[in-house]
């Protein structure tokens, strides 16, 4: 997650290298863009506040640069700032946007441009919500909404090596990443989370296609593949970082989580103690934690702890698995 100190550093000493560069002359851009798009993005214009319906649009999806199509923002990071311009707390990647000191109009501000094609987007300010504290104040005209059949769910169910291995095997799940949510500081390290002092839970972020697997299915699988009745504990792992948790992204998900917990409660003798809380941010864990099971399946922990869990899971959810043969289970 980028913080204001990173923005100042980029604006002062140079921006991160983009994945690619798109360079066109103003004549070429003029042919591709509407006059208003050209004025805002290529001539550093500003649209009238409250001039776009994009401000009050919060449906899932992504936002791309209107000039070059590079993805810049995710709807998950969009918020109502009350300014009349679409506002975001973070960009999709740390190198999607470039930052420049802007002293026009007698103010000192940080201008944001598309790092791929240098389109002017708007400005970024240090008064945003959440742990990053950023407010990307964008011209709606500089962005285009990209529909996406991709949803994300964030669950804590003890050690993320285990939960990641389970969800990776499900049909309709396109990506699973291990990380941390629900704590007090930004960008925590594994060591800090393990101390129990930051308040984060070890979680996984599941990317899925809702046409193939629903949020309700994921909730049911989550609640039946770890023990949701042991407070701050999964088996031998003890501590708040191992708590059972569901981090929801909107009110509908919150309601569904509560319904599924009530439904699954019938299976357990003890009360379910799973935390249901709004997702503030998912911090991806260090690289060596990603795909831990598939990269380390011969190790003791995988053999002793993860393998039995996976076997039980495969038995329970046979019809939901990706097309891999039983023999491929390491
Ligand atoms: Zn661009």
Coordinates of C-alpha atoms and ligand atoms in Angstrom, one line a residue:
X1 CA 0.0 0.0 0.0
X2 CA 1.3 3.4 -0.9
X3 CA 1.4 6.1 1.7
X4 CA 1.9 9.9 1.5
X5 CA 5.7 9.5 2.2
X6 CA 6.0 7.2 -0.9
X7 CA 4.1 9.8 -3.1
X8 CA 6.4 12.6 -1.9
X9 CA 9.4 10.4 -2.7
X10 CA 8.1 9.5 -6.2
X11 CA 7.3 13.2 -7.0
X12 CA 10.7 14.2 -5.7
X13 CA 13.1 11.6 -6.9
X14 CA 11.4 9.8 -9.8
X15 CA 8.5 7.5 -10.5
X16 CA 8.4 3.7 -10.6
X17 CA 9.0 2.2 -14.0
X18 CA 5.7 1.3 -15.8
X19 CA 5.1 -2.1 -17.4
X20 CA 5.0 -0.4 -20.8
X21 CA 5.0 3.0 -22.4
X22 CA 2.6 4.4 -25.0
X23 CA 3.7 7.6 -26.8
X24 CA 1.6 9.5 -29.3
X25 CA 1.6 13.1 -30.7
X26 CA -1.2 15.5 -29.7
X27 CA -2.5 15.2 -33.2
X28 CA -2.8 11.4 -32.9
X29 CA -4.5 11.7 -29.4
X30 CA -6.9 14.3 -30.8
X31 CA -8.1 11.8 -33.4
X32 CA -8.7 9.1 -30.7
X33 CA -10.4 11.2 -28.0
X34 CA -13.4 13.4 -27.7
X35 CA -12.6 17.2 -27.3
X36 CA -13.4 17.0 -23.6
X37 CA -11.2 13.9 -23.1
X38 CA -8.4 15.6 -25.0
X39 CA -8.7 18.8 -23.0
X40 CA -8.6 17.1 -19.6
X41 CA -6.0 14.4 -20.3
X42 CA -3.6 16.0 -22.8
X43 CA -4.0 19.7 -21.8
X44 CA -4.2 19.1 -18.0
X45 CA -7.8 20.4 -17.8
X46 CA -10.2 19.9 -14.9
X47 CA -13.8 18.9 -15.3
X48 CA -16.6 20.7 -13.4
X49 CA -17.3 19.1 -9.9
X50 CA -20.4 16.9 -9.8
X51 CA -20.4 16.7 -13.6
X52 CA -20.2 12.9 -13.8
X53 CA -22.4 10.1 -12.6
X54 CA -19.1 8.1 -12.0
X55 CA -18.9 9.8 -8.5
X56 CA -21.9 7.8 -7.2
X57 CA -21.0 4.6 -9.0
X58 CA -19.8 1.9 -6.7
X59 CA -20.5 -1.3 -8.6
X60 CA -17.6 -3.9 -8.8
X61 CA -15.2 -3.5 -11.7
X62 CA -12.1 -1.6 -12.7
X63 CA -11.2 1.8 -14.0
X64 CA -8.8 2.3 -16.9
X65 CA -7.1 5.2 -18.5
X66 CA -9.4 6.7 -21.2
X67 CA -6.4 7.2 -23.5
X68 CA -4.4 4.0 -23.4
X69 CA -6.7 1.5 -21.5
X70 CA -4.2 0.7 -18.7
X71 CA -6.0 -0.4 -15.6
X72 CA -5.6 2.3 -12.9
X73 CA -8.1 1.7 -10.1
X74 CA -10.4 -1.0 -8.6
X75 CA -13.9 -0.2 -7.5
X76 CA -13.0 -1.8 -4.2
X77 CA -10.8 1.2 -3.5
X78 CA -13.4 3.8 -4.5
X79 CA -15.1 6.0 -1.9
X80 CA -17.5 8.9 -1.6
X81 CA -15.4 11.9 -0.8
X82 CA -18.1 14.5 -1.2
X83 CA -15.9 16.5 -3.5
X84 CA -17.8 15.9 -6.8
X85 CA -14.9 14.0 -8.4
X86 CA -14.5 10.2 -8.3
X87 CA -12.1 9.4 -5.5
X88 CA -10.0 6.4 -4.7
X89 CA -7.7 5.4 -1.8
X90 CA -5.1 3.3 -3.8
X91 CA -4.2 2.5 -7.4
X92 CA -4.3 -1.1 -8.7
X93 CA -0.5 -1.3 -8.8
X94 CA 2.3 0.8 -7.4
X95 CA 3.6 1.6 -10.9
X96 CA 0.2 2.4 -12.6
X97 CA 0.4 6.1 -11.8
X98 CA 3.1 8.7 -11.9
X99 CA 3.4 11.7 -9.4
X100 CA 4.6 15.2 -10.1
X101 CA 4.9 18.3 -8.0
X102 CA 2.4 20.9 -9.3
X103 CA 2.7 24.6 -8.2
X104 CA 0.0 26.0 -10.6
X105 CA -2.7 28.3 -9.2
X106 CA -0.5 29.3 -6.3
X107 CA -0.9 26.0 -4.6
X108 CA 1.5 23.1 -4.0
X109 CA -0.1 19.9 -5.0
X110 CA 0.8 16.5 -6.4
X111 CA -0.4 15.9 -9.9
X112 CA -1.1 12.3 -11.0
X113 CA -0.7 11.1 -14.6
X114 CA -1.1 7.7 -16.2
X115 CA 2.4 6.2 -16.0
X116 CA 1.9 4.4 -19.3
X117 CA 0.8 7.3 -21.6
X118 CA 1.3 10.4 -19.4
X119 CA -2.4 11.4 -19.5
X120 CA -3.3 13.9 -16.8
X121 CA -5.7 12.3 -14.4
X122 CA -6.1 14.7 -11.4
X123 CA -4.3 15.1 -8.1
X124 CA -3.6 13.1 -4.9
X125 CA -4.0 14.4 -1.4
X126 CA -3.0 13.1 2.1
X127 CA -6.5 13.4 3.6
X128 CA -8.0 10.1 2.5
X129 CA -9.7 7.4 4.7
X130 CA -8.1 4.2 6.0
X131 CA -4.6 3.2 6.8
X132 CA -3.0 4.6 3.5
X133 CA -4.6 8.0 4.1
X134 CA -4.6 8.9 0.4
X135 CA -7.3 10.5 -1.7
X136 CA -6.9 10.2 -5.5
X137 CA -9.1 13.0 -6.8
X138 CA -9.7 12.0 -10.4
X139 CA -11.4 13.6 -13.4
X140 CA -14.1 11.1 -14.4
X141 CA -13.5 12.0 -18.1
X142 CA -9.9 10.6 -17.8
X143 CA -11.2 7.2 -16.7
X144 CA -13.4 4.5 -18.3
X145 CA -15.2 1.8 -16.4
X146 CA -14.2 -1.7 -17.3
X147 CA -16.7 -4.4 -16.5
X148 CA -15.2 -7.4 -14.9
X149 CA -16.6 -10.8 -13.9
X150 CA -14.0 -11.0 -11.2
X151 CA -14.9 -10.8 -7.5
X152 CA -12.8 -11.0 -4.4
X153 CA -13.4 -12.6 -1.0
X154 CA -11.2 -12.3 2.1
X155 CA -11.2 -15.0 4.8
X156 CA -9.2 -15.9 7.9
X157 CA -9.1 -19.5 8.9
X158 CA -5.8 -20.0 10.7
X159 CA -2.5 -20.5 9.0
X160 CA -2.8 -19.1 5.5
X161 CA -0.6 -21.9 4.0
X162 CA -3.5 -24.2 4.7
X163 CA -6.4 -22.1 3.7
X164 CA -4.6 -21.0 0.5
X165 CA -4.0 -24.7 -0.5
X166 CA -7.7 -25.5 0.0
X167 CA -9.2 -22.6 -2.0
X168 CA -6.7 -23.0 -4.8
X169 CA -8.4 -26.3 -5.7
X170 CA -11.9 -24.9 -6.3
X171 CA -13.5 -24.6 -9.7
X172 CA -14.3 -20.9 -10.4
X173 CA -11.4 -19.7 -8.2
X174 CA -8.8 -18.0 -10.4
X175 CA -6.3 -16.8 -7.8
X176 CA -5.6 -17.1 -4.1
X177 CA -3.1 -14.9 -2.3
X178 CA -1.9 -15.0 1.3
X179 CA -1.8 -11.9 3.4
X180 CA -3.0 -9.9 6.4
X181 CA -6.2 -8.0 7.2
X182 CA -8.0 -6.5 10.1
X183 CA -5.1 -4.9 12.0
X184 CA -3.9 -1.5 13.0
X185 CA -0.9 -0.7 10.9
X186 CA -0.3 -0.5 7.1
X187 CA 2.1 -2.8 5.3
X188 CA 2.7 -5.2 8.2
X189 CA 5.4 -7.9 8.0
X190 CA 5.0 -11.6 8.8
X191 CA 7.1 -11.0 11.9
X192 CA 5.0 -8.1 13.1
X193 CA 1.7 -10.1 12.5
X194 CA 3.1 -13.1 14.4
X195 CA 3.8 -11.0 17.4
X196 CA 0.1 -10.6 17.7
X197 CA 0.6 -6.9 18.5
X198 CA -0.7 -5.5 15.2
X199 CA -4.1 -7.1 15.4
X200 CA -4.0 -8.5 11.8
X201 CA -5.3 -12.0 11.0
X202 CA -3.6 -14.3 8.5
X203 CA -6.0 -14.2 5.6
X204 CA -6.4 -15.3 2.0
X205 CA -7.8 -13.2 -0.8
X206 CA -9.7 -15.4 -3.1
X207 CA -10.4 -14.1 -6.7
X208 CA -13.3 -15.9 -8.2
X209 CA -15.9 -15.9 -11.0
X210 CA -19.4 -15.6 -9.5
X211 CA -20.9 -17.4 -12.5
X212 CA -18.9 -20.5 -11.5
X213 CA -18.9 -20.3 -7.7
X214 CA -20.9 -17.9 -5.5
X215 CA -19.9 -16.0 -2.5
X216 CA -22.3 -18.1 -0.5
X217 CA -20.5 -21.3 -1.7
X218 CA -17.2 -19.8 -0.7
X219 CA -18.5 -19.0 2.8
X220 CA -19.9 -22.5 3.3
X221 CA -16.5 -24.0 2.2
X222 CA -14.6 -21.6 4.4
X223 CA -16.7 -22.4 7.5
X224 CA -16.5 -26.1 7.0
X225 CA -12.8 -26.4 6.2
X226 CA -11.5 -24.8 9.4
X227 CA -12.8 -24.8 13.0
X228 CA -14.9 -21.6 13.4
X229 CA -15.7 -22.4 17.0
X230 CA -12.2 -22.0 18.6
X231 CA -11.5 -18.4 19.6
X232 CA -8.1 -17.2 18.3
X233 CA -6.9 -20.7 17.6
X234 CA -6.7 -23.3 14.9
X235 CA -5.4 -26.6 16.2
X236 CA -1.9 -26.1 17.5
X237 CA -1.7 -22.5 16.2
X238 CA -2.7 -20.1 18.9
X239 CA -3.0 -16.2 18.7
X240 CA -5.3 -13.5 17.4
X241 CA -3.5 -13.8 14.0
X242 CA -5.1 -17.3 13.6
X243 CA -8.7 -16.1 14.3
X244 CA -11.6 -17.2 12.2
X245 CA -12.7 -14.2 10.2
X246 CA -14.8 -13.1 7.2
X247 CA -14.0 -9.6 5.9
X248 CA -16.9 -8.4 3.8
X249 CA -16.8 -5.7 1.1
X250 CA -20.4 -4.5 1.2
X251 CA -23.7 -4.8 3.2
X252 CA -24.9 -7.7 1.0
X253 CA -21.9 -9.8 1.7
X254 CA -22.2 -9.0 5.5
X255 CA -25.8 -10.2 5.4
X256 CA -24.9 -13.3 3.5
X257 CA -22.0 -14.1 5.9
X258 CA -24.4 -13.8 8.9
X259 CA -27.0 -16.1 7.1
X260 CA -24.4 -18.7 6.2
X261 CA -23.0 -18.7 9.8
X262 CA -26.5 -19.3 11.1
X263 CA -27.0 -22.1 8.7
X264 CA -23.6 -23.8 9.4
X265 CA -24.1 -23.4 13.1
X266 CA -26.4 -26.5 13.0
X267 CA -23.3 -28.6 12.1
X268 CA -21.3 -27.5 15.2
X269 CA -22.0 -28.2 18.8
X270 CA -20.0 -25.2 20.0
X271 CA -21.0 -21.6 19.0
X272 CA -19.3 -20.2 15.9
X273 CA -17.0 -17.4 17.0
X274 CA -16.0 -16.2 13.5
X275 CA -15.4 -12.4 13.3
X276 CA -17.5 -10.7 10.6
X277 CA -16.0 -7.3 9.9
X278 CA -15.7 -4.8 7.0
X279 CA -12.6 -5.2 4.9
X280 CA -10.3 -2.2 5.3
X281 CA -7.4 -3.5 3.2
X282 CA -5.8 -6.8 2.2
X283 CA -2.0 -6.6 2.5
X284 CA -0.3 -9.3 0.4
X285 CA 2.2 -11.3 2.4
X286 CA 5.9 -11.7 1.5
X287 CA 6.6 -13.7 -1.7
X288 CA 7.8 -16.8 0.1
X289 CA 4.4 -17.3 1.7
X290 CA 2.6 -17.4 -1.6
X291 CA 1.8 -20.9 -2.9
X292 CA 3.5 -22.2 0.1
X293 CA 1.9 -25.6 -0.1
X294 CA 2.6 -26.3 -3.8
X295 CA 6.2 -25.0 -3.4
X296 CA 6.9 -26.9 -0.2
X297 CA 4.7 -29.9 -0.2
X298 CA 7.4 -32.3 1.0
X299 CA 8.0 -30.3 4.1
X300 CA 6.9 -31.6 7.5
X301 CA 4.2 -29.0 8.1
X302 CA 2.6 -29.7 4.7
X303 CA 2.7 -33.4 5.2
X304 CA 1.4 -33.4 8.8
X305 CA -1.0 -30.5 8.8
X306 CA -2.1 -29.5 5.3
X307 CA -2.4 -32.9 3.6
X308 CA -5.0 -34.3 6.0
X309 CA -7.0 -31.1 5.8
X310 CA -6.9 -31.2 2.0
X311 CA -8.0 -34.9 2.0
X312 CA -11.0 -34.1 4.1
X313 CA -11.8 -31.0 2.0
X314 CA -11.6 -33.0 -1.3
X315 CA -13.9 -35.6 0.2
X316 CA -16.5 -33.0 1.2
X317 CA -16.4 -30.9 -1.9
X318 CA -15.7 -33.4 -4.7
X319 CA -18.0 -31.8 -7.2
X320 CA -16.5 -28.3 -6.7
X321 CA -12.9 -29.2 -7.5
X322 CA -10.9 -28.2 -10.5
X323 CA -10.2 -31.1 -12.9
X324 CA -7.1 -32.5 -11.2
X325 CA -6.7 -36.2 -10.4
X326 CA -6.5 -37.4 -6.9
X327 CA -3.0 -38.6 -7.6
X328 CA -1.9 -35.0 -8.2
X329 CA -2.4 -34.2 -4.5
X330 CA 1.1 -34.0 -3.2
Ligands
LIG1 ZN1 -2.9 6.0 -20.1

